[in-house]
Coordinates of C-alpha atoms in Angstrom, one line a residue:
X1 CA 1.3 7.1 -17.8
X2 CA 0.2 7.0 -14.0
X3 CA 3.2 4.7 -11.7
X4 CA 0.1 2.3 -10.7
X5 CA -0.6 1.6 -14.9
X6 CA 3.1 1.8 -15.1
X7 CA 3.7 -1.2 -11.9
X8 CA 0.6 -2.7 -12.6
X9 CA 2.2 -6.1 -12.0
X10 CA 4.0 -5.4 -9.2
X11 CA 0.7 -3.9 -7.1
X12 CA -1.0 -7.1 -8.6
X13 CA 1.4 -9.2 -7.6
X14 CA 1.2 -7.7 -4.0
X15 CA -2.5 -7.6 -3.9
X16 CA -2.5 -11.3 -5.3
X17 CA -0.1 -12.1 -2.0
X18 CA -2.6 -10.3 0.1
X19 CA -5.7 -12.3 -0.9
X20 CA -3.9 -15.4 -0.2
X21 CA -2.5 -14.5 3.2
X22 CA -5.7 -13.0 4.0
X23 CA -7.8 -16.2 2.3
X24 CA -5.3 -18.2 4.8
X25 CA -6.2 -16.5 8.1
X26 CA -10.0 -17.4 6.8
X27 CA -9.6 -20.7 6.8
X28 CA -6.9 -20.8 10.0
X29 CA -10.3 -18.8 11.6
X30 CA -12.8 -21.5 10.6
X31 CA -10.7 -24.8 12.2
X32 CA -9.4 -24.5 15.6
X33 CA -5.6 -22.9 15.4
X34 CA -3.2 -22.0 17.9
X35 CA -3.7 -18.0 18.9
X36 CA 0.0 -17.4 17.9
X37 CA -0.2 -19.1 14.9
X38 CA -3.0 -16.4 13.9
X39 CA -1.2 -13.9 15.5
X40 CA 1.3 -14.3 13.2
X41 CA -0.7 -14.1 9.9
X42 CA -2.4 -11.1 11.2
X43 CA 1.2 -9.8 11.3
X44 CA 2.0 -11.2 8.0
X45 CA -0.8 -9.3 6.3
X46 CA -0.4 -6.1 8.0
X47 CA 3.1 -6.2 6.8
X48 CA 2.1 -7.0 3.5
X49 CA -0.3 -3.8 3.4
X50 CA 2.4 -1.9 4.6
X51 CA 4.5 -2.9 2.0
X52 CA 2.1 -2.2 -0.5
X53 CA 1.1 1.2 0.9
X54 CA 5.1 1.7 0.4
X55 CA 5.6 0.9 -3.2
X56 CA 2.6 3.1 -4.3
X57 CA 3.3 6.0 -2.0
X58 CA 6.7 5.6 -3.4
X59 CA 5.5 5.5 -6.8
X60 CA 3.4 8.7 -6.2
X61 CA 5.8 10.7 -4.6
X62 CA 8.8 10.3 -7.7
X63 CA 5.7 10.8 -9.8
X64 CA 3.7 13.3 -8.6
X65 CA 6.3 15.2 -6.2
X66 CA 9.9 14.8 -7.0
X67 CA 9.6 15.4 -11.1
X68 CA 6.4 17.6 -10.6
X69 CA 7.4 21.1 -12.5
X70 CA 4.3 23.0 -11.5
X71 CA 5.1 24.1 -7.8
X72 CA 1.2 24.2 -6.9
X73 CA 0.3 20.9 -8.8
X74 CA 3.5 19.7 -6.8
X75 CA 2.0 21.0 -3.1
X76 CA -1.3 19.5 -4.1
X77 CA 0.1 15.9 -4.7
X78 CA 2.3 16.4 -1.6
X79 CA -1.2 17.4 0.1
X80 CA -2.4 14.0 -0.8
X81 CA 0.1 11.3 0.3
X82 CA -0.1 13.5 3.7
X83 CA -4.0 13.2 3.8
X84 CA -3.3 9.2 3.1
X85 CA -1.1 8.9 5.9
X86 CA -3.0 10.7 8.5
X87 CA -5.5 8.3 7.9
X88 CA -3.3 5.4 7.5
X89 CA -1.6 5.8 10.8
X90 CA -4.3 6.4 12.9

């Protein structure tokens, strides 16, 4: 069973967060708001990403690395959370 069937609440549960914060900095966008105030939700939901990024890289990497037997299959999954960060941190 892949870790994101296996945590499927827990991602859910972060993605549900997401939407809200996100849903929040909508409506903060539509009325006039302070510029630190939405600041500060920008951060909130960038940190919440990050989180979430965390928890299924995690996932992926005891999954998919750390208990992978086949040494290729292993380098390949490896291969992938690298990919995902290049792109993530840029």
């Amino acid at each position: 069973m892949s870790h994101t069937v296996r945590d499927k609440k827990k991602i859910i549960a972060r993605t549900n967060k997401i939407q809200g914060q996100v849903a929040g900095l909508k409506k903060m966008l539509d009325e006039p708001h302070e510029c630190a105030a939405v600041l500060q939700q920008i951060a909130a939901i960038r940190g919440a990403v990050n989180g979430l990024m965390r928890e299924v890289i995690k996932g992926h990497l005891a999954e998919h690395v750390v208990h992978e037997n086949d040494e290729q299959k292993r380098e390949e999954d490896l291969e992938v959370v690298l990919k995902v960060l290049d792109s993530y941190i840029k």
